[in-house]
Each structure stands twice: as C-alpha cells, then as structure tokens.
Short mmCIF file of C-alpha atoms and ligand atoms in Angstrom, two decimals:
data_model
loop_
_atom_site.label_atom_id
_atom_site.label_comp_id
_atom_site.label_asym_id
_atom_site.label_seq_id
_atom_site.Cartn_x
_atom_site.Cartn_y
_atom_site.Cartn_z
CA MET A 283 111.21 68.32 119.43
CA ALA A 284 108.22 70.25 117.35
CA LEU A 285 107.15 70.03 113.78
CA ILE A 286 106.49 73.51 112.48
CA VAL A 287 105.66 75.11 109.44
CA HIS A 288 106.72 79.32 109.59
CA LYS A 289 105.05 81.35 106.22
CA TYR A 290 106.40 84.54 105.63
CA GLY A 291 104.41 87.22 103.60
CA GLY A 292 105.97 89.70 101.03
CA THR A 293 106.24 92.55 103.24
CA SER A 294 108.48 90.38 105.25
CA MET A 295 111.17 89.04 102.66
CA GLY A 296 110.78 92.20 101.66
CA SER A 297 114.73 92.70 101.60
CA THR A 298 117.73 91.26 102.10
CA ASP A 299 117.84 92.42 105.37
CA ARG A 300 114.39 91.49 105.86
CA ILE A 301 115.32 87.97 104.72
CA LYS A 302 118.50 88.20 107.15
CA ASN A 303 115.88 89.07 110.08
CA VAL A 304 113.45 86.02 108.60
CA ALA A 305 116.98 83.60 108.71
CA GLN A 306 117.54 84.54 112.37
CA ARG A 307 114.05 84.10 113.65
CA VAL A 308 114.13 80.14 111.95
CA ALA A 309 117.62 80.05 113.10
CA LYS A 310 116.28 80.78 116.75
CA TRP A 311 113.51 78.23 116.66
CA HIS A 312 115.62 75.45 115.27
CA ASP A 313 118.33 75.73 117.79
CA ALA A 314 115.22 75.11 120.03
CA GLY A 315 114.89 71.65 118.71
CA HIS A 316 112.52 72.15 116.33
CA GLN A 317 112.44 70.99 113.15
CA ILE A 318 111.53 73.85 110.55
CA VAL A 319 109.77 74.02 107.51
CA VAL A 320 109.78 77.80 105.93
CA VAL A 321 107.54 78.57 102.99
CA PRO A 322 107.83 82.16 101.87
CA SER A 323 106.35 84.42 99.36
CA ALA A 324 108.14 86.85 96.84
CA MET A 325 109.24 89.85 97.95
CA SER A 326 106.89 92.22 98.06
CA GLY A 327 105.67 94.06 94.86
CA GLU A 328 107.29 91.43 92.90
CA THR A 329 104.50 89.35 91.86
CA ASN A 330 102.12 92.14 90.99
CA ARG A 331 105.47 93.91 89.03
CA LEU A 332 105.85 89.79 86.57
CA ILE A 333 102.10 89.92 86.05
CA GLY A 334 102.46 94.05 84.92
CA LEU A 335 105.07 92.41 82.04
CA ALA A 336 102.84 89.58 81.31
CA ARG A 337 100.05 92.51 80.49
CA GLN A 338 102.62 95.09 78.59
CA ILE A 339 102.87 92.25 76.23
CA SER A 340 99.04 90.66 76.16
CA ASP A 341 96.14 91.84 77.74
CA SER A 342 95.17 88.36 78.10
CA PRO A 343 98.18 86.14 78.51
CA ASP A 344 98.38 82.81 78.47
CA PRO A 345 96.97 81.10 81.97
CA ARG A 346 99.84 78.72 81.85
CA GLU A 347 102.56 81.05 80.43
CA LEU A 348 101.30 83.69 83.16
CA ASP A 349 102.24 81.23 86.10
CA MET A 350 105.38 80.65 83.99
CA ILE A 351 106.06 83.98 85.29
CA ALA A 352 104.37 84.73 88.03
CA SER A 353 105.34 81.99 90.13
CA THR A 354 109.18 83.15 89.68
CA GLY A 355 109.48 85.77 92.67
CA GLU A 356 108.69 82.78 95.32
CA GLN A 357 111.78 81.44 93.65
CA VAL A 358 113.75 84.01 94.51
CA SER A 359 112.95 84.36 97.56
CA VAL A 360 113.53 80.65 98.86
CA GLY A 361 117.28 80.99 97.28
CA LEU A 362 117.74 83.81 99.25
CA LEU A 363 116.43 82.44 102.21
CA ALA A 364 118.60 79.89 102.32
CA MET A 365 121.84 81.69 101.63
CA ALA A 366 121.14 83.68 104.65
CA LEU A 367 120.18 80.84 107.04
CA HIS A 368 124.14 79.81 105.39
CA ALA A 369 125.44 83.19 105.81
CA ILE A 370 125.00 82.30 110.01
CA GLY A 371 126.22 79.02 109.98
CA LYS A 372 122.23 76.60 109.66
CA GLU A 373 121.88 73.85 107.04
CA ALA A 374 119.29 74.62 104.95
CA VAL A 375 117.70 73.43 101.08
CA SER A 376 115.35 74.99 98.69
CA TYR A 377 112.62 73.60 96.83
CA ALA A 378 110.43 74.59 94.40
CA GLY A 379 107.29 73.39 94.57
CA TRP A 380 107.34 71.13 91.26
CA GLN A 381 110.76 69.98 92.91
CA VAL A 382 108.69 68.55 96.69
CA ALA A 383 106.16 67.76 94.92
CA ILE A 384 103.37 69.63 95.62
CA LYS A 385 100.45 68.64 92.80
CA THR A 386 97.92 70.68 91.65
CA ASP A 387 95.24 70.47 89.00
CA SER A 388 95.59 72.45 85.83
CA ALA A 389 93.32 74.94 86.64
CA PHE A 390 96.31 78.38 85.92
CA THR A 391 95.87 81.27 88.33
CA LYS A 392 93.70 79.30 90.44
CA ALA A 393 95.14 76.00 91.05
CA ARG A 394 93.84 73.89 93.87
CA ILE A 395 96.48 71.55 95.99
CA GLN A 396 95.54 67.81 95.61
CA SER A 397 98.30 65.82 97.15
CA ILE A 398 101.82 66.75 98.60
CA ASP A 399 104.68 64.12 98.80
CA ASP A 400 106.85 64.89 101.57
CA ALA A 401 109.10 62.40 101.54
CA LYS A 402 112.61 64.62 100.57
CA VAL A 403 111.55 67.21 102.80
CA ARG A 404 110.94 64.61 106.34
CA ALA A 405 114.67 63.12 105.03
CA ASP A 406 116.28 66.20 104.92
CA LEU A 407 114.63 67.70 108.38
CA ASP A 408 116.11 64.17 109.68
CA ALA A 409 119.37 65.74 108.72
CA GLY A 410 119.40 67.96 110.79
CA LYS A 411 118.08 71.13 107.49
CA VAL A 412 115.94 73.75 107.89
CA VAL A 413 113.71 73.41 104.12
CA ILE A 414 112.59 76.02 102.37
CA ILE A 415 110.01 75.76 99.92
CA THR A 416 108.33 78.27 97.39
CA GLY A 417 104.77 79.46 98.38
CA PHE A 418 102.05 80.07 95.89
CA GLN A 419 103.21 77.17 93.27
CA GLY A 420 102.72 73.52 92.57
CA VAL A 421 102.58 71.23 89.59
CA ASP A 422 100.07 69.91 87.83
CA GLY A 423 99.69 66.38 86.41
CA PHE A 424 101.52 67.15 82.97
CA GLY A 425 104.65 68.57 84.46
CA ASN A 426 103.65 72.56 84.51
CA ILE A 427 103.81 74.87 86.84
CA ALA A 428 100.51 76.37 88.18
CA THR A 429 99.83 79.02 91.23
CA LEU A 430 96.89 78.75 93.60
CA GLY A 431 95.98 82.49 93.58
CA ARG A 432 96.54 85.97 95.13
CA GLY A 433 97.57 85.13 98.46
CA GLY A 434 98.24 82.10 97.68
CA SER A 435 101.72 81.41 99.88
CA ASP A 436 99.20 81.28 102.95
CA THR A 437 97.51 77.87 101.81
CA SER A 438 100.93 76.42 100.19
CA ALA A 439 101.69 76.65 104.07
CA VAL A 440 98.77 75.36 106.38
CA ALA A 441 98.62 72.84 103.11
CA ILE A 442 101.91 71.47 104.55
CA ALA A 443 102.14 71.73 107.46
CA ALA A 444 98.40 69.48 107.26
CA ALA A 445 100.07 66.92 105.15
CA MET A 446 103.08 66.84 107.52
CA LYS A 447 101.22 66.48 110.92
CA ALA A 448 103.03 69.87 112.12
CA SER A 449 101.63 70.81 115.62
CA GLU A 450 101.75 74.46 114.09
CA CYS A 451 101.79 76.50 110.99
CA LEU A 452 103.00 79.94 112.39
CA ILE A 453 102.05 83.00 109.75
CA TYR A 454 104.42 85.87 109.97
CA THR A 455 103.74 89.17 108.19
CA ASP A 456 103.24 92.60 108.41
CA VAL A 457 100.23 93.35 111.33
CA ASP A 458 100.49 91.33 114.41
CA GLY A 459 97.91 89.66 113.77
CA VAL A 460 94.14 89.40 112.74
CA TYR A 461 91.96 92.60 113.80
CA THR A 462 88.32 93.95 114.26
CA THR A 463 88.96 95.04 111.07
CA ASP A 464 91.39 95.51 108.36
CA PRO A 465 93.89 98.04 110.51
CA ARG A 466 94.92 100.27 108.00
CA VAL A 467 91.57 101.21 107.36
CA VAL A 468 90.31 101.69 110.61
CA SER A 469 92.79 103.11 113.01
CA GLU A 470 91.18 101.96 116.46
CA ALA A 471 90.74 98.14 114.60
CA ARG A 472 91.75 96.11 117.96
CA ARG A 473 93.28 92.54 118.11
CA LEU A 474 91.76 89.44 118.28
CA LYS A 475 93.35 87.14 120.60
CA THR A 476 91.78 83.76 119.08
CA VAL A 477 89.40 83.77 116.31
CA THR A 478 86.80 80.63 115.71
CA PHE A 479 88.01 79.07 112.65
CA GLU A 480 84.84 80.12 111.12
CA GLU A 481 84.52 83.20 111.73
CA MET A 482 88.07 83.47 109.94
CA LEU A 483 86.57 81.38 107.17
CA GLU A 484 83.93 84.22 106.82
CA LEU A 485 86.08 86.97 107.32
CA ALA A 486 89.23 85.63 104.83
CA SER A 487 86.17 84.39 101.89
CA LEU A 488 84.34 88.11 102.38
CA GLY A 489 87.61 89.91 101.62
CA SER A 490 90.21 89.96 104.71
CA LYS A 491 93.23 89.23 102.82
CA VAL A 492 94.97 88.80 106.14
CA LEU A 493 94.65 85.10 104.99
CA GLN A 494 94.04 83.54 102.03
CA SER A 495 90.64 81.79 102.41
CA ARG A 496 92.02 78.60 101.40
CA SER A 497 94.30 78.49 104.28
CA VAL A 498 91.49 78.44 106.12
CA GLU A 499 89.59 75.45 104.50
CA PHE A 500 92.50 73.62 105.13
CA ALA A 501 93.04 74.40 108.48
CA GLY A 502 89.58 73.67 108.92
CA ASN A 503 90.04 70.19 107.39
CA TYR A 504 92.96 68.96 108.52
CA ARG A 505 92.56 70.85 111.87
CA VAL A 506 95.70 72.51 111.35
CA PRO A 507 96.60 74.87 114.10
CA VAL A 508 97.08 78.78 112.90
CA ARG A 509 98.72 81.42 114.44
CA VAL A 510 98.81 85.12 112.53
CA LEU A 511 101.64 86.72 114.33
CA SER A 512 104.79 89.72 113.32
CA SER A 513 107.41 88.84 111.52
CA LEU A 514 108.18 92.84 112.52
CA THR A 515 109.03 92.42 115.59
CA ASP A 516 112.90 91.89 117.17
CA PRO A 517 113.57 88.86 115.66
CA LEU A 518 115.57 87.62 118.73
CA MET A 519 112.15 88.24 120.96
CA PRO A 520 112.22 85.25 123.59
CA LEU A 521 110.91 82.40 121.88
CA GLU A 522 107.89 81.72 124.33
CA GLU A 523 106.85 85.22 124.38
CA GLU A 524 106.92 85.08 120.77
CA ALA A 525 104.56 82.04 120.40
CA ASP A 526 102.40 83.47 122.90
CA SER A 527 101.90 86.24 120.06
CA GLY A 528 99.66 87.49 117.35
CA THR A 529 96.21 85.61 117.05
CA LEU A 530 94.78 82.02 116.79
CA ILE A 531 92.37 79.68 115.01
CA SER A 532 90.61 77.83 117.14
CA PHE A 533 88.54 75.25 116.65
CA GLU A 534 86.17 75.57 119.93
CA GLU A 535 83.92 78.06 120.43
CA ASP A 536 83.96 77.70 123.75
CA SER A 537 87.59 79.18 124.09
CA HIS A 538 86.71 82.84 122.00
CA MET A 539 87.31 84.62 125.13
CA GLU A 540 85.80 87.84 122.79
CA GLN A 541 82.71 86.93 123.24
CA ALA A 542 81.18 89.67 121.04
CA VAL A 543 78.26 89.39 119.35
CA ILE A 544 80.24 90.20 116.26
CA SER A 545 84.19 89.77 116.21
CA GLY A 546 85.24 91.30 113.12
CA ILE A 547 84.27 93.56 109.44
CA ALA A 548 85.48 92.32 106.03
CA PHE A 549 85.46 94.03 102.98
CA ASN A 550 85.78 93.57 99.09
CA ARG A 551 86.06 95.89 96.95
CA ASP A 552 86.53 94.95 93.77
CA GLU A 553 83.04 93.78 92.94
CA ALA A 554 80.43 93.94 90.13
CA LYS A 555 76.67 94.12 89.97
CA ILE A 556 75.21 92.16 87.02
CA THR A 557 71.09 92.65 85.53
CA ILE A 558 69.75 91.04 82.95
CA LEU A 559 66.26 92.64 82.47
CA GLY A 560 62.84 91.74 81.32
CA VAL A 561 63.84 87.90 81.57
CA PRO A 562 60.59 86.09 81.11
CA ASP A 563 59.71 84.45 84.65
CA LYS A 564 59.58 80.69 83.89
CA PRO A 565 60.97 77.69 85.72
CA GLY A 566 64.43 77.48 84.93
CA VAL A 567 65.66 81.10 84.57
CA ALA A 568 68.16 81.50 87.11
CA TYR A 569 69.62 78.29 85.62
CA HIS A 570 69.46 79.51 81.98
CA ILE A 571 71.09 82.81 83.22
CA LEU A 572 74.08 81.07 85.76
CA GLY A 573 74.55 77.92 83.91
CA PRO A 574 76.50 79.75 81.09
CA VAL A 575 78.13 81.97 83.93
CA ALA A 576 79.50 78.95 85.38
CA ASP A 577 80.69 77.03 82.61
CA ALA A 578 82.73 79.81 81.32
CA ASN A 579 84.66 79.40 84.59
CA ILE A 580 82.87 82.73 86.81
CA GLU A 581 82.54 82.40 90.29
CA VAL A 582 79.10 84.20 91.24
CA ASP A 583 78.59 85.27 94.87
CA MET A 584 75.47 87.24 95.80
CA ILE A 585 71.62 86.78 93.46
CA ILE A 586 68.62 88.49 93.43
CA GLN A 587 65.34 87.55 91.21
CA ASN A 588 62.19 90.52 91.39
CA GLN A 589 58.90 90.43 91.93
CA SER A 590 57.90 88.90 88.63
CA VAL A 591 55.30 91.57 86.62
CA GLU A 592 53.41 90.52 83.63
CA GLY A 593 55.62 87.20 83.37
CA LYS A 594 59.09 89.67 83.29
CA THR A 595 61.58 89.69 85.56
CA ASP A 596 65.05 91.12 86.35
CA PHE A 597 67.56 89.40 87.74
CA THR A 598 70.75 90.28 89.80
CA PHE A 599 74.03 89.07 90.56
CA THR A 600 77.53 90.12 91.53
CA VAL A 601 80.91 88.69 90.24
CA SER A 602 84.70 89.96 90.87
CA ARG A 603 85.23 93.00 89.20
CA GLY A 604 87.53 91.46 87.11
CA GLU A 605 85.57 88.83 86.03
CA TYR A 606 83.33 91.31 84.96
CA THR A 607 83.53 91.87 81.17
CA LYS A 608 83.71 88.60 80.89
CA ALA A 609 80.48 87.25 82.44
CA LEU A 610 78.70 90.67 80.68
CA GLY A 611 80.18 88.86 77.46
CA VAL A 612 78.42 86.00 78.16
CA LEU A 613 74.79 87.38 79.16
CA GLU A 614 75.36 89.23 75.36
CA GLY A 615 75.60 86.00 74.11
CA ILE A 616 72.54 84.14 75.34
CA LYS A 617 70.20 87.46 76.42
CA ASP A 618 68.17 86.94 73.09
CA GLU A 619 68.33 82.72 73.68
CA ILE A 620 66.32 83.62 76.30
CA GLY A 621 64.39 86.42 75.47
CA ALA A 622 65.56 89.23 77.95
CA ALA A 623 65.05 92.88 77.05
CA SER A 624 68.79 94.05 77.88
CA VAL A 625 71.54 93.73 80.49
CA ILE A 626 73.40 96.48 82.21
CA GLY A 627 75.75 96.42 84.38
CA ASP A 628 77.96 98.55 87.68
CA ALA A 629 81.36 97.62 87.83
CA LYS A 630 81.61 100.52 90.92
CA VAL A 631 80.92 98.50 93.74
CA SER A 632 81.48 97.10 96.83
CA LYS A 633 80.82 94.00 99.44
CA VAL A 634 80.65 95.02 103.09
CA SER A 635 79.92 92.48 106.08
CA VAL A 636 79.52 91.80 109.07
CA VAL A 637 81.29 88.48 110.93
CA GLY A 638 79.90 86.71 114.57
CA VAL A 639 79.59 82.90 115.85
CA GLY A 640 77.30 85.40 118.83
CA MET A 641 74.55 86.23 116.05
CA ARG A 642 73.29 83.47 116.21
CA SER A 643 71.96 83.81 119.92
CA HIS A 644 71.22 87.78 119.21
CA VAL A 645 68.48 88.92 117.25
CA GLY A 646 68.71 92.37 115.65
CA VAL A 647 71.90 92.50 114.28
CA ALA A 648 70.77 93.35 110.87
CA SER A 649 68.48 95.96 111.83
CA GLN A 650 71.44 97.88 113.98
CA MET A 651 73.79 97.00 110.94
CA PHE A 652 70.60 98.84 108.72
CA ARG A 653 70.23 101.55 110.79
CA THR A 654 73.73 102.40 110.98
CA LEU A 655 74.27 102.79 107.02
CA SER A 656 71.11 104.77 106.85
CA GLU A 657 72.15 107.64 109.26
CA GLU A 658 75.21 108.02 107.19
CA GLY A 659 73.07 108.07 104.25
CA ILE A 660 74.98 104.56 102.37
CA ASN A 661 72.03 103.48 100.00
CA ILE A 662 72.05 99.24 100.34
CA LEU A 663 72.42 97.26 96.49
CA MET A 664 72.03 93.76 97.29
CA ILE A 665 72.10 92.29 100.51
CA SER A 666 72.67 88.74 101.41
CA THR A 667 73.21 86.80 104.91
CA SER A 668 74.32 83.51 106.76
CA GLU A 669 74.10 81.90 110.44
CA ILE A 670 77.10 84.05 111.25
CA LYS A 671 77.21 86.73 108.89
CA ILE A 672 75.81 89.24 107.15
CA SER A 673 77.26 90.78 103.69
CA VAL A 674 75.59 94.56 102.22
CA LEU A 675 76.65 95.50 98.49
CA ILE A 676 77.18 99.40 98.55
CA ASP A 677 78.43 101.78 95.78
CA GLU A 678 82.46 101.70 96.39
CA LYS A 679 82.85 105.20 97.43
CA TYR A 680 81.37 104.54 100.45
CA MET A 681 83.43 101.33 101.37
CA GLU A 682 85.52 103.09 104.46
CA LEU A 683 82.81 105.10 105.53
CA ALA A 684 80.12 102.13 106.07
CA VAL A 685 83.20 100.21 107.60
CA ARG A 686 84.17 102.48 109.97
CA ALA A 687 80.76 103.68 110.82
CA LEU A 688 79.87 100.20 111.82
CA HIS A 689 83.09 98.85 113.66
CA LYS A 690 81.32 102.20 116.51
CA ALA A 691 78.38 100.95 115.81
CA PHE A 692 78.73 97.67 116.72
CA ASP A 693 81.44 99.11 118.98
CA LEU A 694 84.52 96.68 117.93
CA GLU A 695 86.97 98.99 119.47
CA LYS A 696 86.30 97.92 123.22
CA ALA A 697 87.61 95.16 124.79
P1 ADP B 716 101.14 88.98 103.39
O1 ADP B 716 101.88 89.52 102.30
O2 ADP B 716 102.12 88.39 104.75
O3 ADP B 716 100.67 87.61 102.92
P2 ADP B 716 99.07 90.87 103.01
O4 ADP B 716 99.25 91.55 102.53
O5 ADP B 716 98.64 89.46 101.95
O6 ADP B 716 100.66 89.92 104.46
O7 ADP B 716 97.77 90.60 104.79
C1 ADP B 716 97.99 90.83 105.69
C2 ADP B 716 97.63 91.99 105.32
O8 ADP B 716 95.77 92.01 105.62
C3 ADP B 716 98.08 93.45 106.67
O9 ADP B 716 98.58 94.10 106.14
C4 ADP B 716 96.37 94.43 106.25
O10 ADP B 716 96.15 95.54 105.78
C5 ADP B 716 95.42 93.49 105.53
N1 ADP B 716 93.86 93.30 106.77
C6 ADP B 716 92.97 92.94 105.89
N2 ADP B 716 92.25 92.43 106.91
C7 ADP B 716 92.77 92.28 108.02
C8 ADP B 716 92.75 92.37 109.62
N3 ADP B 716 90.88 92.04 109.66
N4 ADP B 716 93.22 91.95 110.50
C9 ADP B 716 94.87 92.22 110.57
N5 ADP B 716 94.79 92.42 109.03
C10 ADP B 716 94.33 93.00 107.90
N1 LIG B 717 103.34 86.31 96.11
C1 LIG B 717 101.96 86.13 95.41
C2 LIG B 717 100.92 87.26 95.80
O1 LIG B 717 101.45 88.50 95.87
C3 LIG B 717 101.58 84.90 96.57
C4 LIG B 717 101.43 85.39 98.19
O2 LIG B 717 101.80 86.81 98.95
O3 LIG B 717 100.72 84.89 99.19
O4 LIG B 717 100.40 86.95 95.71
MG1 MG B 718 99.05 87.20 101.99
#
C-alpha cells in the first residue's frame, strides 16, 4: 500500500462526465489498496470566467478580492468529485485549502505555500476515505484565501505529496506526457519517457505550461517522484500500464534515456521589453533602475546594458507582458532623477528557449540555434544563456516559426 497524490487539471475536470471518469480512475487506484489524495483544478475555463467577472467591475481589482473569487472554481470541483465517488460507493471527503490547512504567505495571486498540516487528511486516509483537496489555493496567516498563481494546482499537488511523503505524485492532464515542445504548436513533437528534474525546471520556468515551475521546484527540494500522464485514456485501463505511462521526472542524469543535446524547446509569448535610453554610465546604474522595479514587485528576466558612448548608456530588460504598463510607469517616475533621456518599450515580443543537459558537453548549440533563426530571417533582440539553456527574445509574430524551425534543426522529432 502506498500513499499517492493524483492531480487533475481543468480539461480533465471539464464536464460532469469527465468528473465521473476521474472518480472511476481514483476508485481503481483505491481498490488496488493505495491511499489516495486527489487535487483537482477548476473545470476548464472557469478560472478565466471568474477573473473576467472581476475585470468587468474593475481594471485593477484588489488582489485579495480577486483571490476570493478566483479560488471558488476549485471548491466546486472538489465537491462534485466527492459526490461522483460517493455515487460509485467510495467514501470520500473534500476540503478547501483553509480547512486542511495549507498555509501561505499573503502575496495574493502569487502566494507561496509555507506549511501544510496533514493531520486531518491522514486521519481520513486511515479511515479508508479518498481525500480531495482544492488545488491553487491556501490561507494566509490572517485567514485570507490566497491563490498560488495560474496553473498553481500543480504546485498544490506536489507540495501535498512532499508534506505527506507520498510515494508518487501523478499529474493527470490533457496530453499524455511532457513533449519535446508544446504538441499544439509542433505536431511532430515527441513525448519524452523521462526528463531530468533540471531540464523540467528550465522548461517550466521558460514557459512550458504543462507544469507550473514552482511545482517542479517542490519536486526537486523534496525529491518527490512526479509523473505527467493523460486523464483522457480509459479510466479502467490496467493500473500497471497506467502507472508506467506518460513522462517521469527523473533525478538522475544517467537514467535520462534520450541522450540528446537538446531535450526540449520552451516558449513564452507574454514577454515585454523596456529600454531606458541615455542613462549616465556610473556605478549603481543597474541598481538605480532595477531597484525601484523590484520594489514594485515586478520580476525582471533578461537584462542587457549597452556599450557606453560619451558617458551615456542604454539599459534594456524584459518583464512579463502583464506587468509592462506598471514597469513603464515606475521608470517614467524615476527617469528624471537618474538623468535618463527617455524610456521606450515593446510589448509584442516572445522568448524561445532550447533546453538540454547535453549542452554541457557539446559546443556549437548556440551557433546552430542562431544559424537556424537567421536562415528563417528572424532577428534576435536579446540573448540569455545558462549551463543548460539558451534563450532568445524575438518579435512575437515569428515565435511559432522559430519553434518549428528549431525543433527540426535539432532533430527533436527523432527518438
Ligand atoms: P491542466 O489543465 O491539466 O493543468 P495545462 O493546460 O495547464 O493543463 O497544461 C497542459 C498543456 O500544456 C498541454 O495541453 C499543452 O498544450 C501544453 N504544453 C506546453 N508545453 C508542453 C510540453 N513540452 N509537453 C506537453 N505539453 C505542453
Ligand atoms: N484553476 C487555476 C488556473 O486556471 C489553477 C490550475 O488550473 O492549476 O490557473
Ligand atoms: Mg496546468
């Protein structure tokens, strides 16, 4: 008997029929003698609908109130799933995040989990019940509901698996694993049987939304075995076959079966670039520009500072598109104080990244990437690299072309 956490995403919970399928699948695992905690997301489209309602009332809704609304989709899901399990004769109980309790900080809309009290959940499991816990939400130290950012149910599930020392966290979704890139963009994308934790962390943080990046961080910090697999298969398929399907996130590079130089390509459409022109080039320039941006809680990604000409330089950085207007406002506010000439920006840029641990032992990956983009006539606006990834910022209209061309150039469709 093992303790296993199942997470089901929006499409997997997308209709009452799908929820009945989830119940059958969960019951199958429970019947095999396992203790099961289920973490569902809201039904597909529901979180967008809820946030849309808030935006009809206000352009900049109060984050606490936004979380109050956005978190409700998951509450509907857990109740429906508990009922679906009851209907097939399984004992099941549902909890909202605050009832467990899943404690978070107070950074509404992007809260971080601080602790999870598993006493109640363990007692229910020991009494033979399936326990269903809302994804995406927790409660802060003042009793306020806080959400974990879009896609946060992945993080809820892995964090619960870590806190309870579960033997595995199974992330059921609408694709049958992690692919070399988003299969909706490149139809030749290939499923990976395993992906190293480091690669998955890069892919997720560079935009592959198949897993929220914080969930991968949790998996790494607590060594939680995570598998991504399909919820759209026959729920009654043989358990052994299902348990071996999808993509396993592995912690050992040796077990990385597909020893390719590049394992995957990630992209993020929602980038924006800001340049502050004619800044006096003296010690502290980066601090004086980026300090106020950080104080406004805006995350900065790529950064470049140009060669200085006659004591003046230009400074460019990227932020997520949702924070573009706010970041421009911050810079307009400090422009005169730091003696800059002007601030310009472009909110129609995207980032494309190639990722692979094999890059450590291979030279020429960057040149192949840049050659491929140049052959397609795609101009590179910014570049950033780490040991296992190379990212480029490009005009958003070339993003899909770039991903397809790179997928082909690195032979990713071939096993
Ligand atoms: P869920 O609702 O189950 O959390 P998401 O929509 O958040 O599902 O994530 C699954 C989606 O991630 C897939 O439908 C796919 O379009 C997208 N995706 C992006 N990159 C990848 C990748 N490398 N492998 C598989 N899916 C990917
Ligand atoms: N329902 C939330 C969202 O749409 C959380 C999740 O799906 O993981 O972002
Ligand atoms: Mg998701």
